[in-house]
mmCIF file of C-alpha atoms and ligand atoms in Angstrom:
data_model
loop_
_atom_site.group_PDB
_atom_site.id
_atom_site.type_symbol
_atom_site.label_atom_id
_atom_site.label_comp_id
_atom_site.label_asym_id
_atom_site.label_seq_id
_atom_site.Cartn_x
_atom_site.Cartn_y
_atom_site.Cartn_z
ATOM 1 C CA VAL T 1 -10.397 -14.337 16.230
ATOM 2 C CA PRO T 2 -9.527 -17.919 14.775
ATOM 3 C CA ASN T 3 -7.305 -17.464 11.499
ATOM 4 C CA PRO T 4 -6.169 -20.075 9.344
ATOM 5 C CA PHE T 5 -3.617 -18.540 9.550
ATOM 6 C CA SER T 6 0.626 -20.038 10.812
ATOM 7 C CA ASN T 7 0.911 -19.422 14.294
ATOM 8 C CA PRO T 8 1.742 -16.480 15.042
ATOM 9 C CA PRO T 9 0.216 -14.108 12.765
ATOM 10 C CA ARG T 10 2.413 -12.175 10.907
ATOM 11 C CA LEU T 11 1.891 -7.946 10.789
ATOM 12 C CA ARG T 12 3.869 -5.484 9.465
ATOM 13 C CA PHE T 13 3.653 -1.718 9.179
ATOM 14 C CA ALA T 14 5.018 -0.141 5.886
ATOM 15 C CA PRO T 15 5.875 3.583 6.018
ATOM 16 C CA SER T 16 7.276 5.153 3.299
ATOM 17 C CA PRO T 17 9.761 7.529 3.835
ATOM 18 C CA ASN T 18 9.020 10.152 1.935
ATOM 19 C CA GLY T 19 8.816 12.597 4.770
ATOM 20 C CA PRO T 20 8.519 12.685 8.550
ATOM 21 C CA LEU T 21 5.798 10.465 10.447
ATOM 22 C CA HIS T 22 3.170 12.631 11.302
ATOM 23 C CA LEU T 23 -0.002 11.629 14.294
ATOM 24 C CA GLY T 24 -1.575 9.193 11.215
ATOM 25 C CA HIS T 25 1.288 7.310 10.927
ATOM 26 C CA ALA T 26 1.251 6.588 14.518
ATOM 27 C CA PHE T 27 -1.995 5.781 14.709
ATOM 28 C CA SER T 28 -1.291 3.095 11.873
ATOM 29 C CA ALA T 29 1.736 2.074 13.834
ATOM 30 C CA LEU T 30 0.222 1.898 16.953
ATOM 31 C CA PHE T 31 -3.369 0.557 14.976
ATOM 32 C CA THR T 32 -0.819 -2.337 13.502
ATOM 33 C CA TRP T 33 1.523 -3.630 17.239
ATOM 34 C CA ARG T 34 -2.332 -2.753 19.221
ATOM 35 C CA MET T 35 -3.601 -5.857 16.530
ATOM 36 C CA ALA T 36 -0.429 -7.857 16.459
ATOM 37 C CA GLN T 37 -1.216 -7.926 20.988
ATOM 38 C CA ARG T 38 -4.740 -9.672 20.465
ATOM 39 C CA LEU T 39 -3.662 -11.972 17.919
ATOM 40 C CA GLY T 40 -1.387 -12.375 19.778
ATOM 41 C CA GLY T 41 1.170 -12.137 15.838
ATOM 42 C CA ILE T 42 4.169 -9.747 15.640
ATOM 43 C CA ALA T 43 4.852 -6.726 13.742
ATOM 44 C CA HIS T 44 6.992 -6.395 11.132
ATOM 45 C CA LEU T 45 8.436 -3.574 10.436
ATOM 46 C CA ARG T 46 8.587 -2.691 5.682
ATOM 47 C CA ILE T 47 10.311 0.391 4.479
ATOM 48 C CA GLU T 48 8.024 1.393 1.297
ATOM 49 C CA ASP T 49 10.698 3.102 -0.337
ATOM 50 C CA ILE T 50 10.930 2.539 -3.740
ATOM 51 C CA ASP T 51 10.968 6.045 -4.731
ATOM 52 C CA ALA T 52 14.306 7.103 -4.907
ATOM 53 C CA ALA T 53 13.764 10.242 -5.860
ATOM 54 C CA ARG T 54 11.303 10.553 -2.736
ATOM 55 C CA SER T 55 13.132 8.369 0.093
ATOM 56 C CA LYS T 56 16.054 10.047 2.321
ATOM 57 C CA PRO T 57 17.999 7.495 4.708
ATOM 58 C CA GLU T 58 17.688 10.605 7.467
ATOM 59 C CA PHE T 59 13.558 9.708 7.061
ATOM 60 C CA VAL T 60 14.024 5.656 7.250
ATOM 61 C CA ALA T 61 16.739 6.803 10.369
ATOM 62 C CA ALA T 62 13.607 8.742 11.808
ATOM 63 C CA ILE T 63 10.609 5.959 11.967
ATOM 64 C CA PHE T 64 13.077 3.910 13.673
ATOM 65 C CA GLU T 65 13.587 6.622 15.829
ATOM 66 C CA ASP T 66 9.930 8.229 15.826
ATOM 67 C CA LEU T 67 8.848 3.977 16.462
ATOM 68 C CA ASP T 68 11.258 3.532 19.471
ATOM 69 C CA TRP T 69 9.760 6.784 20.862
ATOM 70 C CA LEU T 70 6.571 5.134 20.806
ATOM 71 C CA GLY T 71 7.873 2.685 22.608
ATOM 72 C CA LEU T 72 7.718 -0.127 19.604
ATOM 73 C CA ASP T 73 9.437 -2.598 18.628
ATOM 74 C CA TRP T 74 10.170 -5.179 15.355
ATOM 75 C CA PRO T 75 11.785 -8.533 14.749
ATOM 76 C CA GLU T 76 14.813 -7.384 12.604
ATOM 77 C CA PRO T 77 15.719 -7.850 9.698
ATOM 78 C CA VAL T 78 13.314 -4.936 8.340
ATOM 79 C CA LEU T 79 12.705 -4.911 4.885
ATOM 80 C CA PHE T 80 13.040 -2.170 2.225
ATOM 81 C CA GLN T 81 11.703 -2.334 -0.538
ATOM 82 C CA SER T 82 14.677 -0.515 -2.123
ATOM 83 C CA THR T 83 16.491 -4.012 -1.987
ATOM 84 C CA ARG T 84 13.351 -5.922 -3.825
ATOM 85 C CA MET T 85 13.694 -4.895 -6.910
ATOM 86 C CA GLN T 86 14.386 -8.345 -8.576
ATOM 87 C CA ALA T 87 11.299 -9.806 -7.261
ATOM 88 C CA TYR T 88 9.260 -6.800 -8.040
ATOM 89 C CA GLU T 89 11.046 -7.792 -12.295
ATOM 90 C CA ALA T 90 10.038 -11.326 -11.730
ATOM 91 C CA ALA T 91 6.484 -11.067 -10.802
ATOM 92 C CA LEU T 92 5.729 -8.617 -13.274
ATOM 93 C CA GLU T 93 7.458 -10.789 -16.155
ATOM 94 C CA LYS T 94 4.473 -13.822 -14.581
ATOM 95 C CA LEU T 95 2.293 -10.993 -15.404
ATOM 96 C CA GLY T 96 3.454 -10.646 -19.117
ATOM 97 C CA GLY T 97 4.025 -13.880 -19.896
ATOM 98 C CA MET T 98 -0.170 -14.143 -18.946
ATOM 99 C CA GLY T 99 -0.437 -12.093 -21.430
ATOM 100 C CA LEU T 100 -2.116 -9.365 -19.138
ATOM 101 C CA THR T 101 -0.037 -6.515 -19.389
ATOM 102 C CA TYR T 102 0.893 -4.029 -21.917
ATOM 103 C CA PRO T 103 3.139 -0.863 -22.666
ATOM 104 C CA CYS T 104 1.140 2.540 -22.298
ATOM 105 C CA PHE T 105 2.853 5.470 -23.555
ATOM 106 C CA CYS T 106 -0.026 7.948 -22.756
ATOM 107 C CA THR T 107 0.958 11.381 -20.998
ATOM 108 C CA ARG T 108 -0.402 12.542 -17.342
ATOM 109 C CA SER T 109 -2.231 14.724 -19.558
ATOM 110 C CA ARG T 110 -3.022 12.419 -22.162
ATOM 111 C CA ILE T 111 -4.729 10.138 -19.662
ATOM 112 C CA ALA T 112 -7.245 13.818 -18.310
ATOM 113 C CA GLU T 113 -7.917 13.520 -21.866
ATOM 114 C CA ALA T 114 -9.454 10.832 -22.549
ATOM 115 C CA ALA T 115 -11.155 10.030 -19.039
ATOM 116 C CA GLN T 116 -14.631 10.109 -19.111
ATOM 117 C CA LYS T 117 -14.981 8.795 -15.315
ATOM 118 C CA THR T 118 -12.357 8.400 -11.967
ATOM 119 C CA ASP T 119 -11.343 5.914 -10.226
ATOM 120 C CA PRO T 120 -11.954 5.747 -6.705
ATOM 121 C CA ASP T 121 -8.897 8.168 -5.335
ATOM 122 C CA GLY T 122 -10.646 10.541 -7.676
ATOM 123 C CA ALA T 123 -7.111 9.680 -10.184
ATOM 124 C CA PRO T 124 -8.787 9.935 -14.040
ATOM 125 C CA LEU T 125 -9.963 6.299 -14.859
ATOM 126 C CA TYR T 126 -7.350 5.065 -17.913
ATOM 127 C CA ALA T 127 -9.831 5.006 -20.288
ATOM 128 C CA GLY T 128 -7.301 2.197 -22.319
ATOM 129 C CA THR T 129 -6.283 4.054 -24.727
ATOM 130 C CA CYS T 130 -3.045 1.599 -26.015
ATOM 131 C CA ARG T 131 -4.531 -1.542 -24.892
ATOM 132 C CA HIS T 132 -4.687 -2.548 -28.402
ATOM 133 C CA LEU T 133 -1.572 -0.966 -30.231
ATOM 134 C CA ASP T 134 -0.773 -3.424 -33.061
ATOM 135 C CA PRO T 135 2.832 -4.444 -31.898
ATOM 136 C CA ASP T 136 4.685 -2.616 -34.823
ATOM 137 C CA THR T 137 3.550 0.376 -33.390
ATOM 138 C CA VAL T 138 4.524 -0.771 -29.458
ATOM 139 C CA ALA T 139 7.931 -1.980 -30.849
ATOM 140 C CA ALA T 140 8.461 1.015 -32.807
ATOM 141 C CA ARG T 141 7.700 3.419 -29.884
ATOM 142 C CA ILE T 142 9.965 1.556 -27.324
ATOM 143 C CA ALA T 143 12.598 1.659 -30.544
ATOM 144 C CA ALA T 144 12.196 5.183 -30.980
ATOM 145 C CA GLY T 145 12.987 5.559 -26.947
ATOM 146 C CA GLU T 146 9.522 6.699 -25.981
ATOM 147 C CA SER T 147 9.266 6.474 -22.511
ATOM 148 C CA PHE T 148 6.100 4.180 -21.041
ATOM 149 C CA ALA T 149 4.602 2.067 -18.339
ATOM 150 C CA ILE T 150 3.340 -1.112 -17.867
ATOM 151 C CA ARG T 151 -0.717 -1.780 -17.493
ATOM 152 C CA LEU T 152 -2.234 -4.788 -16.098
ATOM 153 C CA ASP T 153 -5.383 -5.476 -18.444
ATOM 154 C CA MET T 154 -8.206 -5.456 -15.629
ATOM 155 C CA GLN T 155 -11.256 -7.291 -18.344
ATOM 156 C CA ALA T 156 -8.270 -10.235 -18.935
ATOM 157 C CA ALA T 157 -7.376 -10.533 -15.839
ATOM 158 C CA THR T 158 -10.658 -10.621 -14.058
ATOM 159 C CA ALA T 159 -12.160 -12.987 -17.016
ATOM 160 C CA LEU T 160 -9.336 -15.409 -15.650
ATOM 161 C CA THR T 161 -9.670 -14.853 -11.472
ATOM 162 C CA GLY T 162 -13.737 -14.772 -11.878
ATOM 163 C CA ALA T 163 -15.062 -13.329 -8.908
ATOM 164 C CA LEU T 164 -12.985 -12.664 -5.730
ATOM 165 C CA SER T 165 -13.646 -12.066 -1.924
ATOM 166 C CA TYR T 166 -11.422 -11.807 1.097
ATOM 167 C CA THR T 167 -11.990 -11.213 4.607
ATOM 168 C CA VAL T 168 -12.344 -7.311 6.904
ATOM 169 C CA ILE T 169 -11.741 -7.877 9.956
ATOM 170 C CA GLY T 170 -12.663 -4.942 12.806
ATOM 171 C CA PRO T 171 -10.101 -2.923 14.303
ATOM 172 C CA ASN T 172 -10.614 -5.049 17.854
ATOM 173 C CA ALA T 173 -9.841 -8.207 15.052
ATOM 174 C CA ASP T 174 -12.888 -9.056 16.010
ATOM 175 C CA ARG T 175 -16.192 -9.457 13.539
ATOM 176 C CA PRO T 176 -15.202 -10.945 10.318
ATOM 177 C CA GLN T 177 -16.824 -10.683 7.346
ATOM 178 C CA ILE T 178 -16.024 -11.382 3.626
ATOM 179 C CA ARG T 179 -15.727 -8.059 1.017
ATOM 180 C CA PHE T 180 -16.184 -9.077 -2.646
ATOM 181 C CA ALA T 181 -13.304 -6.999 -4.720
ATOM 182 C CA ARG T 182 -14.511 -5.169 -7.383
ATOM 183 C CA PRO T 183 -11.016 -4.248 -9.303
ATOM 184 C CA GLU T 184 -12.755 -2.661 -12.480
ATOM 185 C CA ARG T 185 -13.208 0.517 -10.728
ATOM 186 C CA PHE T 186 -9.532 0.879 -11.318
ATOM 187 C CA GLY T 187 -9.471 0.420 -14.680
ATOM 188 C CA ASP T 188 -5.573 -1.054 -16.228
ATOM 189 C CA VAL T 189 -3.732 -0.401 -13.201
ATOM 190 C CA VAL T 190 0.116 1.010 -13.945
ATOM 191 C CA LEU T 191 2.507 -1.877 -12.319
ATOM 192 C CA ALA T 192 5.372 -0.583 -13.770
ATOM 193 C CA ARG T 193 7.225 2.458 -15.254
ATOM 194 C CA LYS T 194 10.246 3.001 -17.332
ATOM 195 C CA GLY T 195 13.234 2.747 -14.733
ATOM 196 C CA LEU T 196 11.822 1.044 -12.311
ATOM 197 C CA PRO T 197 10.324 -2.443 -12.569
ATOM 198 C CA THR T 198 7.450 -1.919 -10.262
ATOM 199 C CA SER T 199 4.171 0.194 -8.931
ATOM 200 C CA TYR T 200 2.496 0.239 -5.092
ATOM 201 C CA HIS T 201 0.034 -2.660 -5.763
ATOM 202 C CA LEU T 202 2.602 -5.487 -7.616
ATOM 203 C CA ALA T 203 5.475 -4.345 -4.660
ATOM 204 C CA VAL T 204 2.968 -4.186 -1.820
ATOM 205 C CA VAL T 205 1.597 -7.606 -2.750
ATOM 206 C CA VAL T 206 4.422 -9.190 -3.413
ATOM 207 C CA ASP T 207 6.853 -8.031 -0.024
ATOM 208 C CA ASP T 208 3.226 -9.076 2.013
ATOM 209 C CA ALA T 209 3.525 -12.812 0.797
ATOM 210 C CA ALA T 210 7.385 -13.244 0.836
ATOM 211 C CA GLN T 211 7.079 -11.654 4.444
ATOM 212 C CA GLU T 212 3.970 -13.802 5.245
ATOM 213 C CA ILE T 213 1.699 -11.195 6.767
ATOM 214 C CA THR T 214 -0.906 -12.867 7.464
ATOM 215 C CA HIS T 215 -2.977 -9.621 8.557
ATOM 216 C CA VAL T 216 -2.180 -6.317 6.884
ATOM 217 C CA THR T 217 -3.283 -3.122 8.532
ATOM 218 C CA ARG T 218 -4.573 0.024 6.791
ATOM 219 C CA GLY T 219 -5.794 3.091 6.153
ATOM 220 C CA ARG T 220 -9.755 3.477 5.459
ATOM 221 C CA ASP T 221 -7.669 5.371 1.661
ATOM 222 C CA LEU T 222 -6.037 2.195 0.382
ATOM 223 C CA GLU T 223 -9.212 -0.049 1.253
ATOM 224 C CA ALA T 224 -10.734 0.767 -2.570
ATOM 225 C CA ALA T 225 -7.548 -0.145 -3.329
ATOM 226 C CA THR T 226 -7.174 -3.524 -1.225
ATOM 227 C CA ASP T 227 -9.279 -4.854 -5.067
ATOM 228 C CA ILE T 228 -6.672 -4.389 -6.855
ATOM 229 C CA HIS T 229 -3.494 -6.463 -4.452
ATOM 230 C CA VAL T 230 -6.228 -9.855 -4.365
ATOM 231 C CA VAL T 231 -6.092 -9.451 -8.074
ATOM 232 C CA LEU T 232 -2.457 -9.694 -8.529
ATOM 233 C CA GLN T 233 -2.489 -12.549 -4.993
ATOM 234 C CA PHE T 234 -4.479 -14.102 -7.108
ATOM 235 C CA LEU T 235 -2.895 -14.537 -11.113
ATOM 236 C CA LEU T 236 0.701 -14.434 -9.341
ATOM 237 C CA GLY T 237 -0.814 -18.043 -7.020
ATOM 238 C CA LEU T 238 0.063 -15.811 -3.932
ATOM 239 C CA PRO T 239 -1.733 -16.092 -0.638
ATOM 240 C CA THR T 240 -4.403 -13.395 0.222
ATOM 241 C CA PRO T 241 -4.143 -11.752 3.639
ATOM 242 C CA TRP T 242 -7.328 -10.895 5.689
ATOM 243 C CA TYR T 243 -7.430 -7.038 6.621
ATOM 244 C CA ALA T 244 -8.465 -4.368 8.748
ATOM 245 C CA PHE T 245 -9.204 -0.915 8.055
ATOM 246 C CA HIS T 246 -8.357 1.415 10.132
ATOM 247 C CA ARG T 247 -9.791 4.873 10.231
ATOM 248 C CA LEU T 248 -7.514 8.194 9.172
ATOM 249 C CA ILE T 249 -6.416 10.506 11.617
ATOM 250 C CA ARG T 250 -7.163 14.736 10.076
ATOM 251 C CA ASP T 251 -6.594 17.757 11.205
ATOM 252 C CA ALA T 252 -9.048 20.349 11.968
ATOM 253 C CA GLU T 253 -10.044 21.031 8.181
ATOM 254 C CA GLY T 254 -10.688 17.789 8.028
ATOM 255 C CA GLU T 255 -7.953 17.634 6.416
ATOM 256 C CA LYS T 256 -5.863 14.488 5.901
ATOM 257 C CA LEU T 257 -2.598 14.979 7.321
ATOM 258 C CA ALA T 258 -0.938 13.762 4.710
ATOM 259 C CA LYS T 259 -2.085 16.436 2.978
ATOM 260 C CA SER T 260 -2.594 19.344 5.888
ATOM 261 C CA ARG T 261 -0.351 22.191 6.209
ATOM 262 C CA ASP T 262 -0.566 21.583 9.887
ATOM 263 C CA SER T 263 0.991 17.765 10.069
ATOM 264 C CA ARG T 264 2.841 18.329 12.952
ATOM 265 C CA SER T 265 5.444 15.661 13.034
ATOM 266 C CA LEU T 266 6.295 13.360 14.992
ATOM 267 C CA ARG T 267 9.549 14.603 16.590
ATOM 268 C CA ALA T 268 8.046 18.421 16.569
ATOM 269 C CA LEU T 269 5.544 16.963 19.105
ATOM 270 C CA ARG T 270 8.292 15.426 20.706
ATOM 271 C CA GLU T 271 10.698 17.951 20.978
ATOM 272 C CA SER T 272 7.627 20.458 22.086
ATOM 273 C CA GLY T 273 7.337 17.870 24.615
ATOM 274 C CA TRP T 274 4.733 15.952 24.079
ATOM 275 C CA THR T 275 5.333 12.833 25.766
ATOM 276 C CA PRO T 276 4.294 8.537 23.616
ATOM 277 C CA GLU T 277 1.343 9.097 26.609
ATOM 278 C CA ASP T 278 0.065 12.234 24.894
ATOM 279 C CA VAL T 279 -0.605 11.180 21.226
ATOM 280 C CA ARG T 280 -2.066 7.615 22.409
ATOM 281 C CA ARG T 281 -4.203 10.331 24.167
ATOM 282 C CA GLU T 282 -4.558 12.619 20.955
ATOM 283 C CA LEU T 283 -5.618 9.484 19.009
ATOM 284 C CA GLY T 284 -8.086 8.024 21.445
ATOM 285 C CA LEU T 285 -5.929 5.133 22.380
HETATM 286 N N1 LIG Y 1 3.503 2.135 2.430
HETATM 287 C C1 LIG Y 1 2.221 2.606 2.086
HETATM 288 C C2 LIG Y 1 2.042 4.300 2.612
HETATM 289 O O1 LIG Y 1 2.127 4.344 3.275
HETATM 290 C C3 LIG Y 1 1.262 1.794 3.146
HETATM 291 C C4 LIG Y 1 1.767 0.182 2.949
HETATM 292 C C5 LIG Y 1 0.320 -0.935 3.071
HETATM 293 O O2 LIG Y 1 -0.823 -0.705 4.244
HETATM 294 O O3 LIG Y 1 0.043 -1.131 1.451
HETATM 295 O O4 LIG Y 1 0.697 4.932 2.744
#
């Protein structure tokens, strides 16, 4: 497939070191390296460790070990999101300067109570409770030490961006299709929380651009959220890569492995005698 980007194409595998890698991660990694090979590109590694409470160095070490075992390699340096807070903060400030963000003081239960709908991920859709708080109230609540998140005013954002579309390619790096984004389904997404100047959405967009990623490979579970990402890319003046979404690996009960009780880690499989070829065969690769 011809692509409009720099040569060679740049892809990434971006695991969160919140636990051991399982077959679902192996599929995502192998899909990414295979796509890189088909495109004549290079797969990079990014460690998505913005969640300081859940990220553990031993999980990072295990990621390197598991990928090595699978026979995958990547160029150095590996990008760690925990080192990128200034870049996220700058992006957040830019969006704030455009008048597109606001602080939200709602607790989880408040959000759930006020919600009339769910978003595409099945989470309560934020009802916009804090969108039009008056500035004095906001200042007083912040001064009183109330904790808050920063949200994107999605309606204001999409009024600026207009309709957005992006290119999706199939698993064989073929059949490019144009997809129209429907970010309004997610409402006013959280961009940052107290003590953390970013969220998954903001960090992934800033870093895909910083690493000059041309083709993002990710699971179908992140397909809908990509609509949010193209909005952020537009607002921040960043390029929109092409996207390829892969199927999710499920357990015998049809549960996503991340949520499954039987999420056998790659390490456990390795210790019980599995070879990398067994993994590829199990995954139909
Ligand atoms: N870090 C995310 C995860 O582990 C994936 C990143 C992405 O593809 O945007 O699910």
